[in-house]
Amino acid sequence: MSRGEDCYGFEVFCKDFRSVKFASRQENHSRRKLYECLQMYSFPVSNKLTLFAFESSERFSFDGWSIYEPEKEYARMGIPNDTWRLTKINSHYDFADTYPAILCVPASADDEDLKKVASFRSKNRIPVRLVFLVYCRALYVRTFILNMKLV
């Protein structure tokens, strides 16, 4: 690889078909050192290096499973409002085990309506609100219609 008269380097072809190009100035004489580092860290076991995944022992002061708070996320999106409400019908995951504990549903539908609708849906998967993109006014609703039972 050539980057002009005063630069040179090499290109690495990755197994995911990406390529990375390294260039350095000739006066630095750093190409050999860079090549050796790449060679060494590309084959850590052969070079008796410990892998970062096994070496890292960082401890976190918080429980990562408790970071997401659905009520706060929905409040950030302006919910509940006149159109949408939150329901805890699935708080123990016994209503629809593939859905979260707190659902955002149309305000006009009470929990009894949701139970009735769910009986006609695969795995009780009722339409629920996922996200509303303000910048393009697009509403994404999650629902699955396949294998629906009709009366």
One Martini backbone bead per residue (centre of mass of N, CA, C, O) as a GRO file, in nm:
protein
  151
    1MET     BB    1   0.096   0.035   0.023
    2SER     BB    2   0.039   0.372  -0.092
    3ARG     BB    3   0.081   0.737   0.031
    4GLY     BB    4   0.332   0.813  -0.110
    5GLU     BB    5   0.657   0.902  -0.060
    6ASP     BB    6   0.632   0.926   0.284
    7CYS     BB    7   0.446   0.662   0.268
    8TYR     BB    8   0.348   0.356   0.439
    9GLY     BB    9   0.208   0.007   0.438
   10PHE     BB   10  -0.094  -0.182   0.521
   11GLU     BB   11  -0.335  -0.454   0.468
   12VAL     BB   12  -0.625  -0.582   0.633
   13PHE     BB   13  -0.805  -0.886   0.607
   14CYS     BB   14  -1.109  -0.978   0.707
   15LYS     BB   15  -1.348  -1.230   0.768
   16ASP     BB   16  -1.587  -0.994   0.714
   17PHE     BB   17  -1.461  -0.823   0.454
   18ARG     BB   18  -1.292  -0.630   0.582
   19SER     BB   19  -1.071  -0.339   0.578
   20VAL     BB   20  -0.744  -0.238   0.699
   21LYS     BB   21  -0.549   0.059   0.703
   22PHE     BB   22  -0.195   0.118   0.726
   23ALA     BB   23  -0.009   0.419   0.798
   24SER     BB   24   0.329   0.552   0.754
   25ARG     BB   25   0.613   0.698   0.806
   26GLN     BB   26   0.933   0.641   0.716
   27GLU     BB   27   1.088   0.788   0.956
   28ASN     BB   28   0.956   0.601   1.191
   29HIS     BB   29   0.979   0.289   1.161
   30SER     BB   30   0.669   0.138   1.234
   31ARG     BB   31   0.578  -0.111   1.069
   32ARG     BB   32   0.707  -0.351   1.219
   33LYS     BB   33   0.578  -0.300   1.499
   34LEU     BB   34   0.285  -0.320   1.404
   35TYR     BB   35   0.299  -0.603   1.289
   36GLU     BB   36   0.382  -0.747   1.554
   37CYS     BB   37   0.133  -0.667   1.716
   38LEU     BB   38  -0.079  -0.792   1.535
   39GLN     BB   39   0.032  -1.079   1.544
   40MET     BB   40   0.013  -1.119   1.851
   41TYR     BB   41  -0.306  -1.030   1.892
   42SER     BB   42  -0.426  -1.239   1.682
   43PHE     BB   43  -0.253  -1.472   1.867
   44PRO     BB   44  -0.275  -1.508   2.194
   45VAL     BB   45  -0.229  -1.810   2.259
   46SER     BB   46   0.041  -1.850   2.101
   47ASN     BB   47   0.158  -1.589   2.288
   48LYS     BB   48   0.068  -1.615   2.587
   49LEU     BB   49  -0.205  -1.460   2.618
   50THR     BB   50  -0.448  -1.301   2.770
   51LEU     BB   51  -0.778  -1.270   2.776
   52PHE     BB   52  -0.990  -1.022   2.841
   53ALA     BB   53  -1.242  -1.186   2.928
   54PHE     BB   54  -1.059  -1.327   3.167
   55GLU     BB   55  -0.918  -1.065   3.298
   56SER     BB   56  -1.165  -0.925   3.364
   57SER     BB   57  -1.276  -0.773   3.702
   58GLU     BB   58  -1.506  -0.594   3.688
   59ARG     BB   59  -1.708  -0.398   3.902
   60PHE     BB   60  -2.042  -0.320   3.970
   61SER     BB   61  -2.262  -0.087   4.149
   62PHE     BB   62  -2.487  -0.220   3.964
   63ASP     BB   63  -2.790  -0.345   3.842
   64GLY     BB   64  -2.847  -0.418   3.512
   65TRP     BB   65  -3.153  -0.522   3.540
   66SER     BB   66  -3.250  -0.220   3.676
   67ILE     BB   67  -3.231   0.015   3.466
   68TYR     BB   68  -3.501  -0.039   3.345
   69GLU     BB   69  -3.788   0.196   3.333
   70PRO     BB   70  -4.085   0.202   3.192
   71GLU     BB   71  -4.228   0.451   3.311
   72LYS     BB   72  -4.002   0.653   3.230
   73GLU     BB   73  -4.005   0.596   2.926
   74TYR     BB   74  -4.301   0.670   2.878
   75ALA     BB   75  -4.285   0.957   2.996
   76ARG     BB   76  -4.082   1.056   2.782
   77MET     BB   77  -4.325   0.996   2.556
   78GLY     BB   78  -4.608   1.090   2.699
   79ILE     BB   79  -4.686   0.850   2.897
   80PRO     BB   80  -4.972   0.901   2.966
   81ASN     BB   81  -5.279   0.967   2.779
   82ASP     BB   82  -5.561   0.999   2.586
   83THR     BB   83  -5.463   0.738   2.403
   84TRP     BB   84  -5.267   0.621   2.629
   85ARG     BB   85  -5.184   0.335   2.840
   86LEU     BB   86  -5.103   0.165   3.133
   87THR     BB   87  -5.036  -0.187   3.202
   88LYS     BB   88  -5.035  -0.479   3.450
   89ILE     BB   89  -5.148  -0.751   3.322
   90ASN     BB   90  -4.822  -0.868   3.294
   91SER     BB   91  -4.658  -0.872   3.573
   92HIS     BB   92  -4.630  -1.218   3.568
   93TYR     BB   93  -4.640  -1.337   3.269
   94ASP     BB   94  -4.952  -1.469   3.227
   95PHE     BB   95  -5.069  -1.338   2.969
   96ALA     BB   96  -4.777  -1.268   2.805
   97ASP     BB   97  -4.465  -1.418   2.792
   98THR     BB   98  -4.346  -1.217   2.543
   99TYR     BB   99  -4.404  -0.980   2.730
  100PRO     BB  100  -4.398  -0.729   2.919
  101ALA     BB  101  -4.517  -0.617   3.224
  102ILE     BB  102  -4.549  -0.340   3.073
  103LEU     BB  103  -4.812  -0.185   2.890
  104CYS     BB  104  -4.907  -0.020   2.585
  105VAL     BB  105  -5.236   0.099   2.541
  106PRO     BB  106  -5.529   0.178   2.462
  107ALA     BB  107  -5.738   0.379   2.649
  108SER     BB  108  -6.018   0.237   2.554
  109ALA     BB  109  -5.884  -0.023   2.680
  110ASP     BB  110  -5.947  -0.252   2.896
  111ASP     BB  111  -5.852  -0.539   3.053
  112GLU     BB  112  -6.097  -0.703   2.956
  113ASP     BB  113  -6.059  -0.648   2.657
  114LEU     BB  114  -5.778  -0.775   2.635
  115LYS     BB  115  -5.866  -1.063   2.710
  116LYS     BB  116  -6.060  -1.101   2.473
  117VAL     BB  117  -5.859  -1.049   2.241
  118ALA     BB  118  -5.642  -1.264   2.324
  119SER     BB  119  -5.816  -1.522   2.252
  120PHE     BB  120  -5.751  -1.449   1.924
  121ARG     BB  121  -5.446  -1.485   1.989
  122SER     BB  122  -5.127  -1.554   1.967
  123LYS     BB  123  -5.014  -1.574   2.280
  124ASN     BB  124  -5.172  -1.302   2.350
  125ARG     BB  125  -5.098  -1.099   2.111
  126ILE     BB  126  -5.132  -0.781   2.142
  127PRO     BB  127  -5.162  -0.466   2.065
  128VAL     BB  128  -4.870  -0.256   2.104
  129ARG     BB  129  -4.674  -0.003   2.211
  130LEU     BB  130  -4.341   0.100   2.140
  131VAL     BB  131  -4.313   0.369   1.946
  132PHE     BB  132  -4.258   0.732   1.898
  133LEU     BB  133  -4.169   0.935   1.626
  134VAL     BB  134  -4.159   1.269   1.619
  135TYR     BB  135  -3.997   1.352   1.354
  136CYS     BB  136  -4.216   1.144   1.176
  137ARG     BB  137  -4.485   1.041   1.307
  138ALA     BB  138  -4.426   0.737   1.402
  139LEU     BB  139  -4.596   0.430   1.464
  140TYR     BB  140  -4.522   0.143   1.665
  141VAL     BB  141  -4.668  -0.178   1.635
  142ARG     BB  142  -4.721  -0.476   1.814
  143THR     BB  143  -4.799  -0.764   1.610
  144PHE     BB  144  -4.965  -1.089   1.558
  145ILE     BB  145  -5.149  -1.268   1.294
  146LEU     BB  146  -5.069  -1.538   1.297
  147ASN     BB  147  -5.285  -1.791   1.372
  148MET     BB  148  -5.569  -1.680   1.371
  149LYS     BB  149  -5.870  -1.687   1.532
  150LEU     BB  150  -6.195  -1.730   1.404
  151VAL     BB  151  -6.558  -1.671   1.449
   0.00000   0.00000   0.00000
